[in-house]
CSV table of C-alpha atoms in Angstrom, one decimal:
chain,number,residue,atom,x,y,z
A,439,MET,CA,-1.3,12.0,10.3
A,440,PHE,CA,-3.4,10.4,7.6
A,441,ARG,CA,-2.0,7.9,5.1
A,442,HIS,CA,-3.3,7.0,1.5
A,443,VAL,CA,-2.0,3.7,0.0
A,444,VAL,CA,-2.8,2.7,-3.5
A,445,LEU,CA,-1.5,-0.5,-5.6
A,446,LEU,CA,-2.1,-0.4,-9.4
A,447,LYS,CA,-1.8,-3.3,-11.6
A,448,TRP,CA,-0.9,-2.4,-15.3
A,449,THR,CA,-2.4,-4.2,-18.3
A,450,GLU,CA,-0.2,-6.9,-19.9
A,451,ASP,CA,0.4,-4.6,-23.0
A,452,ALA,CA,1.5,-1.6,-21.1
A,453,THR,CA,4.8,-0.4,-22.3
A,454,GLU,CA,7.9,0.4,-20.4
A,455,GLU,CA,7.4,3.9,-21.7
A,456,GLN,CA,4.0,4.2,-20.3
A,457,ARG,CA,5.0,2.6,-16.9
A,458,ALA,CA,7.8,5.1,-16.7
A,459,GLU,CA,5.4,8.2,-17.7
A,460,VAL,CA,3.1,7.3,-14.7
A,461,ALA,CA,6.1,7.4,-12.2
A,462,ARG,CA,7.4,10.7,-14.0
A,463,ARG,CA,4.0,12.5,-13.8
A,464,LEU,CA,3.2,11.4,-10.1
A,465,SER,CA,6.7,12.6,-9.0
A,466,THR,CA,5.5,16.3,-9.9
A,467,LEU,CA,2.5,16.1,-7.7
A,468,PRO,CA,4.0,17.2,-4.6
A,469,ASP,CA,5.2,20.5,-6.0
A,470,ALA,CA,1.6,20.8,-7.2
A,471,ILE,CA,-0.3,19.9,-4.2
A,472,PRO,CA,1.1,21.6,-1.0
A,473,GLU,CA,-1.2,19.4,1.2
A,474,LEU,CA,1.4,16.2,0.4
A,475,ARG,CA,3.6,15.8,3.3
A,476,SER,CA,5.2,12.6,2.1
A,477,TYR,CA,5.0,10.9,-1.3
A,478,GLN,CA,7.0,7.8,-1.9
A,479,ILE,CA,6.2,5.7,-5.3
A,480,GLY,CA,7.8,3.0,-6.8
A,481,HIS,CA,7.7,0.2,-9.3
A,482,ASP,CA,7.2,-3.3,-8.0
A,483,ALA,CA,10.7,-4.9,-7.7
A,484,GLY,CA,9.8,-8.2,-8.7
A,485,VAL,CA,10.6,-10.3,-5.8
A,486,ASN,CA,7.3,-12.1,-5.6
A,487,GLN,CA,4.9,-13.6,-8.3
A,488,GLY,CA,1.4,-12.2,-8.5
A,489,ASN,CA,2.3,-8.7,-7.3
A,490,PHE,CA,0.7,-5.6,-8.6
A,491,SER,CA,3.0,-3.2,-10.5
A,492,PHE,CA,3.1,-0.3,-8.8
A,493,GLY,CA,2.8,1.5,-5.2
A,494,VAL,CA,2.1,4.7,-3.8
A,495,VAL,CA,2.0,5.9,-0.2
A,496,ALA,CA,1.0,9.4,0.4
A,497,ASP,CA,0.9,11.0,4.0
A,498,PHE,CA,-1.2,14.1,4.7
A,499,ASP,CA,-1.9,15.9,8.1
A,500,SER,CA,-5.8,15.2,7.9
A,501,ALA,CA,-8.2,13.2,5.8
A,502,GLU,CA,-9.3,16.5,4.5
A,503,ASP,CA,-5.8,17.1,3.0
A,504,TYR,CA,-5.9,13.7,1.5
A,505,ILE,CA,-9.2,14.8,-0.1
A,506,VAL,CA,-7.7,18.0,-1.4
A,507,TYR,CA,-5.2,15.7,-3.2
A,508,ARG,CA,-7.6,13.0,-4.3
A,509,ASP,CA,-9.7,15.7,-6.2
A,510,HIS,CA,-7.1,17.9,-7.2
A,511,PRO,CA,-7.3,18.6,-11.1
A,512,VAL,CA,-3.4,17.9,-11.6
A,513,HIS,CA,-3.8,14.7,-9.9
A,514,LEU,CA,-7.0,13.9,-11.9
A,515,ALA,CA,-5.2,14.6,-15.1
A,516,VAL,CA,-2.3,12.4,-14.3
A,517,ILE,CA,-5.0,9.5,-13.7
A,518,LYS,CA,-6.9,10.2,-17.0
A,519,GLU,CA,-3.9,10.7,-19.2
A,520,CYS,CA,-1.4,8.2,-17.9
A,521,ILE,CA,-2.8,5.7,-15.2
A,522,ALA,CA,-6.5,4.7,-16.7
A,523,PRO,CA,-5.1,3.9,-20.3
A,524,ILE,CA,-2.9,1.0,-18.8
A,525,LEU,CA,-4.9,0.1,-15.6
A,526,ALA,CA,-6.0,-3.5,-15.0
A,527,ASP,CA,-6.6,-3.5,-11.3
A,528,ARG,CA,-6.5,-1.1,-8.3
A,529,ALA,CA,-6.6,-1.6,-4.5
A,530,ALA,CA,-6.5,1.3,-2.0
A,531,VAL,CA,-6.8,2.1,1.7
A,532,GLN,CA,-6.6,5.1,3.7
A,533,TYR,CA,-5.6,4.9,7.4
A,534,GLU,CA,-4.7,6.9,10.5
A,535,LEU,CA,-1.0,7.1,11.6
B,435,MET,CA,15.5,1.2,2.0
B,436,PHE,CA,13.0,-1.7,0.6
B,437,ARG,CA,9.5,-1.4,1.3
B,438,HIS,CA,6.7,-3.8,1.4
B,439,VAL,CA,3.1,-2.8,0.9
B,440,VAL,CA,0.2,-5.0,1.4
B,441,LEU,CA,-3.5,-4.5,1.4
B,442,LEU,CA,-5.9,-6.7,2.6
B,443,LYS,CA,-9.7,-7.2,2.0
B,444,TRP,CA,-11.9,-9.2,4.7
B,445,THR,CA,-14.7,-11.2,4.0
B,446,GLU,CA,-18.2,-10.0,4.7
B,447,ASP,CA,-18.8,-12.3,7.7
B,448,ALA,CA,-15.3,-11.1,9.3
B,449,THR,CA,-16.1,-10.1,12.8
B,450,GLU,CA,-15.0,-6.8,14.6
B,451,GLU,CA,-13.1,-9.1,17.0
B,452,GLN,CA,-11.2,-10.8,14.1
B,453,ARG,CA,-10.4,-7.5,12.3
B,454,ALA,CA,-9.1,-6.3,15.7
B,455,GLU,CA,-7.0,-9.3,16.4
B,456,VAL,CA,-5.1,-8.9,12.9
B,457,ALA,CA,-4.0,-5.6,14.2
B,458,ARG,CA,-3.0,-6.9,17.6
B,459,ARG,CA,-1.1,-9.6,16.3
B,460,LEU,CA,0.7,-8.0,13.5
B,461,SER,CA,1.7,-5.1,15.9
B,462,THR,CA,3.8,-7.8,18.0
B,463,LEU,CA,5.9,-8.5,14.7
B,464,PRO,CA,8.6,-5.6,15.3
B,465,ASP,CA,9.6,-7.0,18.5
B,466,ALA,CA,9.8,-10.5,17.1
B,467,ILE,CA,11.6,-9.8,13.8
B,468,PRO,CA,14.5,-7.0,14.1
B,469,GLU,CA,14.7,-6.8,10.6
B,470,LEU,CA,11.7,-4.6,10.5
B,471,ARG,CA,12.9,-1.0,10.5
B,472,SER,CA,9.3,0.6,10.2
B,473,TYR,CA,6.1,-1.1,10.4
B,474,GLN,CA,2.8,1.1,10.0
B,475,ILE,CA,-0.7,-0.7,9.9
B,476,GLY,CA,-4.2,0.4,10.0
B,477,HIS,CA,-7.8,-0.3,9.1
B,478,ASP,CA,-9.6,1.7,6.4
B,479,ALA,CA,-10.8,4.8,7.5
B,480,GLY,CA,-13.9,4.4,5.5
B,481,VAL,CA,-13.5,7.5,3.2
B,482,ASN,CA,-13.9,5.8,-0.1
B,483,GLN,CA,-16.1,3.3,-1.3
B,484,GLY,CA,-14.7,0.0,-2.9
B,485,ASN,CA,-11.7,0.3,-0.6
B,486,PHE,CA,-9.7,-2.6,0.7
B,487,SER,CA,-10.1,-3.2,4.5
B,488,PHE,CA,-6.3,-3.1,6.0
B,489,GLY,CA,-3.1,-1.7,5.1
B,490,VAL,CA,0.5,-2.5,6.0
B,491,VAL,CA,3.6,-0.7,5.1
B,492,ALA,CA,6.7,-2.2,6.1
B,493,ASP,CA,10.3,-1.0,5.6
B,494,PHE,CA,13.9,-2.8,5.6
B,495,ASP,CA,17.2,-2.1,4.9
B,496,SER,CA,17.2,-4.5,2.0
B,497,ALA,CA,15.2,-6.9,-0.1
B,498,GLU,CA,17.0,-9.6,1.8
B,499,ASP,CA,15.8,-8.4,5.2
B,500,TYR,CA,12.3,-8.3,3.8
B,501,ILE,CA,12.3,-11.9,2.7
B,502,VAL,CA,13.3,-12.9,6.3
B,503,TYR,CA,10.2,-11.1,7.6
B,504,ARG,CA,8.2,-12.5,4.6
B,505,ASP,CA,9.2,-16.2,5.6
B,506,HIS,CA,9.4,-15.8,9.4
B,507,PRO,CA,7.6,-18.3,11.4
B,508,VAL,CA,5.9,-15.6,13.8
B,509,HIS,CA,4.7,-13.7,10.6
B,510,LEU,CA,3.5,-16.9,9.1
B,511,ALA,CA,1.6,-17.8,12.0
B,512,VAL,CA,-0.4,-14.6,12.2
B,513,ILE,CA,-1.3,-15.0,8.5
B,514,LYS,CA,-2.4,-18.7,9.1
B,515,GLU,CA,-4.3,-18.1,12.3
B,516,CYS,CA,-5.7,-14.6,11.9
B,517,ILE,CA,-5.5,-13.4,8.3
B,518,ALA,CA,-6.2,-16.4,6.1
B,519,PRO,CA,-9.6,-17.1,7.8
B,520,ILE,CA,-11.1,-13.8,6.8
B,521,LEU,CA,-9.1,-13.0,3.6
B,522,ALA,CA,-11.2,-12.2,0.4
B,523,ASP,CA,-8.4,-10.5,-1.6
B,524,ARG,CA,-4.9,-9.4,-1.3
B,525,ALA,CA,-2.6,-6.8,-3.2
B,526,ALA,CA,1.0,-6.3,-2.9
B,527,VAL,CA,4.0,-4.5,-4.1
B,528,GLN,CA,7.6,-4.2,-2.9
B,529,TYR,CA,9.7,-1.3,-4.0
B,530,GLU,CA,12.9,0.6,-3.5
B,531,LEU,CA,12.9,3.9,-1.6
């Protein structure tokens, strides 16, 4: 398996509606992108200071399948329309499971 | 379930030996901390430019169990002895599964 992890930090002026819309739109991706084997997303629980805002853990059969997801137009549309407007910072890692 | 995700970026002068030692020491934590239900770690695969260096995805039964891990002396020893000396940046999120 091949795992993609991305953590996103929202701008201070991001609204609750905008934050919720990211989760709603991302949650449609498993139906749109069959290469996604597992897709677990969530808003930071607020346990620790200084955290990022949102987490995505996505598993694929291979790095090639991850790239299909990365470059998929439905995914890119969510990034452009929902994530980019409120994105303050981003960190990502992909690793073999 | 309660998930902890952390992404770490190493300093440019971090050696291969130091990077490998982080993975080796972290891989001992599930035996030391029974609250860990799942612990999947890995070095960035190098697919994308600008990524962080290392990923940790840890699952617990509850936020309270995560805090046991967060503050566990065996975990803190790995952070102090292996991670802190080569840490350039860090991003974390915890979320409910």
